[in-house]
Structures are given as C-alpha cells and as structure tokens.
Tab-separated table of C-alpha atoms in Angstrom:
chain	number	residue	atom	x	y	z
Y	1	UNK	CA	94.233	121.634	119.971
Y	2	UNK	CA	97.995	121.606	119.642
Y	3	UNK	CA	99.993	119.064	117.672
Y	4	UNK	CA	102.741	117.291	119.572
Y	5	UNK	CA	105.825	115.579	118.166
Y	6	UNK	CA	104.287	112.295	119.314
Y	7	UNK	CA	101.187	112.948	117.185
Y	8	UNK	CA	103.324	113.712	114.149
Y	9	UNK	CA	105.478	110.612	114.681
Y	10	UNK	CA	102.345	108.484	114.908
Y	11	UNK	CA	100.984	109.803	111.630
Y	12	UNK	CA	102.582	107.169	109.422
Y	13	UNK	CA	100.874	104.658	107.152
Y	14	UNK	CA	102.451	101.219	107.567
Y	15	UNK	CA	101.765	98.206	105.315
Y	16	UNK	CA	98.971	95.962	106.490
Y	17	UNK	CA	96.226	93.765	105.055
Y	18	UNK	CA	92.608	94.752	105.659
Y	19	UNK	CA	90.102	91.884	105.579
Y	20	UNK	CA	86.593	92.646	104.285
Y	21	UNK	CA	85.520	89.020	104.305
Y	22	UNK	CA	84.973	88.490	100.572
Y	23	UNK	CA	87.844	90.821	99.678
Y	24	UNK	CA	91.300	91.654	100.969
Y	25	UNK	CA	92.952	95.059	100.765
Y	26	UNK	CA	96.633	94.279	100.186
Y	27	UNK	CA	99.458	96.808	99.854
Y	28	UNK	CA	100.501	97.639	96.311
Y	29	UNK	CA	104.235	97.151	95.856
Y	30	UNK	CA	106.918	94.849	94.504
Y	31	UNK	CA	105.918	92.048	96.872
Y	32	UNK	CA	102.292	91.960	95.652
Y	33	UNK	CA	101.404	88.898	93.614
Y	34	UNK	CA	98.275	88.660	91.484
Y	35	UNK	CA	97.025	85.814	89.285
Y	36	UNK	CA	98.341	86.466	85.778
Y	37	UNK	CA	100.785	89.068	87.068
Y	38	UNK	CA	100.590	92.606	88.366
Y	39	UNK	CA	101.509	94.187	85.018
Y	40	UNK	CA	98.597	92.740	83.041
Y	41	UNK	CA	96.203	93.508	85.909
Y	42	UNK	CA	97.263	97.165	85.978
Y	43	UNK	CA	97.087	97.420	82.186
Y	44	UNK	CA	93.546	96.023	82.205
Y	45	UNK	CA	92.520	98.471	84.933
Y	46	UNK	CA	93.996	101.444	83.063
Y	47	UNK	CA	92.169	100.353	79.898
Y	48	UNK	CA	88.772	100.315	81.644
Y	49	UNK	CA	86.864	103.345	80.271
Y	50	UNK	CA	85.431	104.411	83.636
Y	51	UNK	CA	88.764	104.082	85.437
Y	52	UNK	CA	90.480	105.983	82.622
Y	53	UNK	CA	87.820	108.714	82.819
Y	54	UNK	CA	87.723	109.275	86.583
Y	55	UNK	CA	91.007	107.999	88.016
Y	56	UNK	CA	94.529	109.432	87.779
Y	57	UNK	CA	95.823	105.864	87.213
Y	58	UNK	CA	96.502	106.454	83.514
Y	59	UNK	CA	96.009	110.210	83.312
Y	60	UNK	CA	99.553	110.833	82.130
Y	61	UNK	CA	99.782	107.958	79.659
Y	62	UNK	CA	100.230	104.189	79.748
Y	63	UNK	CA	100.818	102.681	83.159
Y	64	UNK	CA	104.350	101.386	83.709
Y	65	UNK	CA	103.900	98.640	86.346
Y	66	UNK	CA	107.512	98.903	87.512
Y	67	UNK	CA	107.245	102.648	88.099
Y	68	UNK	CA	103.826	102.276	89.729
Y	69	UNK	CA	104.977	99.569	92.147
Y	70	UNK	CA	108.198	101.417	92.999
Y	71	UNK	CA	106.178	104.548	93.742
Y	72	UNK	CA	103.802	102.601	95.987
Y	73	UNK	CA	106.724	101.010	97.850
Y	74	UNK	CA	108.293	104.452	98.315
Y	75	UNK	CA	105.079	105.961	99.681
Y	76	UNK	CA	104.607	103.044	102.089
Y	77	UNK	CA	108.255	103.302	103.183
Y	78	UNK	CA	107.972	106.964	104.136
Y	79	UNK	CA	104.473	106.518	105.560
Y	80	UNK	CA	102.887	109.277	103.474
Y	81	UNK	CA	100.349	107.217	101.523
Y	82	UNK	CA	98.684	103.830	101.644
Y	83	UNK	CA	97.785	102.257	98.301
Y	84	UNK	CA	95.838	99.013	98.532
Y	85	UNK	CA	94.979	96.505	95.829
Y	86	UNK	CA	91.433	95.280	96.442
Y	87	UNK	CA	91.614	91.560	95.740
Y	88	UNK	CA	89.118	88.721	95.807
Y	89	UNK	CA	89.512	86.692	99.003
Y	90	UNK	CA	88.869	83.408	97.174
Y	91	UNK	CA	90.867	83.636	93.948
Y	92	UNK	CA	93.231	86.559	94.682
Y	93	UNK	CA	92.218	88.401	91.512
Y	94	UNK	CA	92.349	92.182	91.318
Y	95	UNK	CA	89.011	93.914	91.916
Y	96	UNK	CA	90.121	97.504	92.420
Y	97	UNK	CA	92.139	100.005	94.391
Y	98	UNK	CA	91.737	101.957	97.622
Y	99	UNK	CA	94.004	104.817	98.619
Y	100	UNK	CA	94.601	106.975	101.669
Y	101	UNK	CA	97.213	109.704	101.570
Y	102	UNK	CA	98.181	112.702	103.623
Y	103	UNK	CA	97.306	116.105	102.221
Y	104	UNK	CA	98.418	117.847	105.440
Y	105	UNK	CA	100.133	115.380	107.744
Y	106	UNK	CA	100.945	117.934	110.447
Y	107	UNK	CA	97.259	118.845	110.694
Y	108	UNK	CA	96.018	115.244	110.402
Y	109	UNK	CA	94.207	115.715	107.069
Y	110	UNK	CA	94.141	112.883	104.530
Y	111	UNK	CA	92.381	112.107	101.265
Y	112	UNK	CA	90.692	108.841	100.318
Y	113	UNK	CA	90.207	107.515	96.789
Y	114	UNK	CA	89.164	104.297	95.048
Y	115	UNK	CA	88.393	102.625	91.751
Y	116	UNK	CA	86.867	99.279	90.839
Y	117	UNK	CA	87.038	97.055	87.801
Y	118	UNK	CA	83.708	96.672	85.990
Y	119	UNK	CA	83.219	93.112	87.278
Y	120	UNK	CA	83.399	94.319	90.906
Y	121	UNK	CA	80.936	97.214	90.650
Y	122	UNK	CA	77.412	97.315	91.999
Y	123	UNK	CA	78.050	95.257	95.154
Y	124	UNK	CA	79.009	97.993	97.606
Y	125	UNK	CA	82.693	97.090	97.494
Y	126	UNK	CA	83.910	100.662	96.917
Y	127	UNK	CA	81.880	101.846	99.919
Y	128	UNK	CA	83.250	99.094	102.149
Y	129	UNK	CA	86.830	99.665	100.975
Y	130	UNK	CA	86.624	103.438	101.501
Y	131	UNK	CA	85.165	102.867	104.962
Y	132	UNK	CA	87.831	100.290	105.847
Y	133	UNK	CA	90.817	102.431	104.867
Y	134	UNK	CA	89.274	105.453	106.585
Y	135	UNK	CA	88.699	103.570	109.847
Y	136	UNK	CA	92.200	102.104	109.664
Y	137	UNK	CA	93.718	105.561	109.107
Y	138	UNK	CA	91.846	106.989	112.077
Y	139	UNK	CA	92.686	104.108	114.405
Y	140	UNK	CA	96.296	103.425	113.394
Y	141	UNK	CA	97.703	106.672	112.012
Y	142	UNK	CA	95.819	109.390	113.860
Y	143	UNK	CA	93.951	110.778	110.859
Y	144	UNK	CA	91.771	113.662	112.051
Y	145	UNK	CA	89.902	114.668	108.887
Y	146	UNK	CA	89.404	112.638	105.714
Y	147	UNK	CA	88.448	114.303	102.431
Y	148	UNK	CA	86.986	112.736	99.309
Y	149	UNK	CA	86.900	114.531	95.945
Y	150	UNK	CA	85.134	113.528	92.736
Y	151	UNK	CA	84.051	115.147	89.492
Y	152	UNK	CA	80.559	116.635	89.681
Y	153	UNK	CA	79.688	114.350	86.758
Y	154	UNK	CA	80.714	111.180	88.618
Y	155	UNK	CA	77.386	110.303	90.234
Y	156	UNK	CA	78.534	106.824	91.240
Y	157	UNK	CA	81.376	108.208	93.326
Y	158	UNK	CA	78.985	110.678	94.929
Y	159	UNK	CA	76.780	107.778	96.047
Y	160	UNK	CA	79.816	105.924	97.425
Y	161	UNK	CA	80.844	109.003	99.406
Y	162	UNK	CA	77.417	109.394	100.964
Y	163	UNK	CA	77.094	105.690	101.817
Y	164	UNK	CA	80.573	105.701	103.386
Y	165	UNK	CA	79.590	108.552	105.713
Y	166	UNK	CA	81.231	111.466	103.883
Y	167	UNK	CA	78.767	114.380	103.847
Y	168	UNK	CA	78.840	116.799	100.926
Y	169	UNK	CA	80.632	120.015	101.903
Y	170	UNK	CA	80.687	122.011	98.677
Y	171	UNK	CA	81.736	122.363	95.059
Y	172	UNK	CA	85.304	123.253	94.083
Y	173	UNK	CA	85.273	125.147	90.790
Y	174	UNK	CA	87.847	124.268	88.123
Y	175	UNK	CA	89.571	122.018	90.620
Y	176	UNK	CA	91.098	119.064	88.767
Y	177	UNK	CA	91.938	117.792	85.286
Y	178	UNK	CA	90.470	114.320	84.850
Y	179	UNK	CA	92.413	112.831	81.968
Y	180	UNK	CA	94.350	116.050	81.571
Y	181	UNK	CA	93.702	119.268	79.722
Y	182	UNK	CA	90.385	120.618	80.990
Y	183	UNK	CA	89.786	121.634	84.583
Y	184	UNK	CA	86.477	120.387	85.935
Y	185	UNK	CA	84.419	121.145	89.022
Y	186	UNK	CA	84.584	118.685	91.898
Y	187	UNK	CA	82.415	117.854	94.858
Y	188	UNK	CA	84.146	117.843	98.234
Y	189	UNK	CA	82.910	115.331	100.807
Y	190	UNK	CA	84.587	114.894	104.189
Y	191	UNK	CA	84.292	113.204	107.537
Y	192	UNK	CA	86.019	113.680	110.865
Y	193	UNK	CA	87.616	111.041	113.046
Y	194	UNK	CA	84.895	111.787	115.591
Y	195	UNK	CA	82.082	110.936	113.161
Y	196	UNK	CA	80.579	107.527	113.975
Y	197	UNK	CA	81.254	104.609	111.646
Y	198	UNK	CA	78.241	102.569	110.585
Y	199	UNK	CA	78.719	98.937	109.586
C-alpha cells in the first residue's frame, strides 16, 4: 500500500474530549482546569510510587507543570501527540493520563501509554482509556498500527494491554530505562486498525 500526501496530511492529532461516561479524557495544556490546580495534581501524580516507577512523567526529576503543559500544547499544535488528562465526569478531579503519539507518522504507526492514580485503579479505567484513544486515533487520524510497551515486571500493564486488544508480540531486550540508569526488558503489544474493537 502506498502512502499519499492526503494520508499524511490527515495524520494529525487535534484536541478533542473523549467521553467514557464516568470519566472524560480532556487535552492536557494551558487551558486545562482541575480542582485544586493542575500543578498540585501533577505533583501528586509524579509522587505516586507506581507512576514514578513505570511512567516517564517524573523520570528526569521533579515535574515542572509549566513546562509539561507547554510541551503538551506544542505537541497538540503540531499534531504529533495527543496527551489526555483522565478526569472524573462528576467532580472533574484528575484520575490519570492517556497518551497517543506518532512513532512513524509517514507509516501510520503510533504508540499508546497511560497511568492512573491509585484511587482510580482496579476499575478497568486504564483499559477503557487505552481503547478510547486507540479507536479515536484510528478513526480520526488514520493510525494504522498502534504499539504498547511496558516493563516485563509491570504485570498490571500487561493485563491492560491484553484486555484492550493488544496481543503480545515479543520481548525487547534492554529496551528502556524506567526511572533512568538501568535498561530493562520490555514487552511489545500491538494492534492494527483492522483489528476489531470490543466494547
């Protein structure tokens, strides 16, 4: 299959809100408002031991909310990545993060990621968020293949991947430094745009 200029032009992530019923996926950026403020919410997320262990959110040191929000706005503006705050539909509080970003835009390959605060875990929210951003990327930005990586030690993320319809494809040796310093093995899961979504 050849890639046309029209396909490439279509492959842009544009800000939107995704409604999961009990949660809303809202674009991270300067315009995002959260109860108590975005800064304290990000600081609390970065301080969560599981988020700090498995997510790049605070891998390079303390999170600077201004830098984080500016980066998110920049990525949305150029259409290369979509960072969503997962918020409670009732009270607007932060519950987590869902991310979809191009790894090879010309070839239609993107990567999905997520993290949840401790109070939001165990209810299938990460699975639903990963599924929602994946479906949105396929339907609105022409994503062809979506990849999901996690440390081999992160069993919870492995379960999320499988429930969200991302089959295991293999182990990448010495692939990523979670928290910096030591390279660890990762599992690669992936799905294609042609794979059926299950609700």
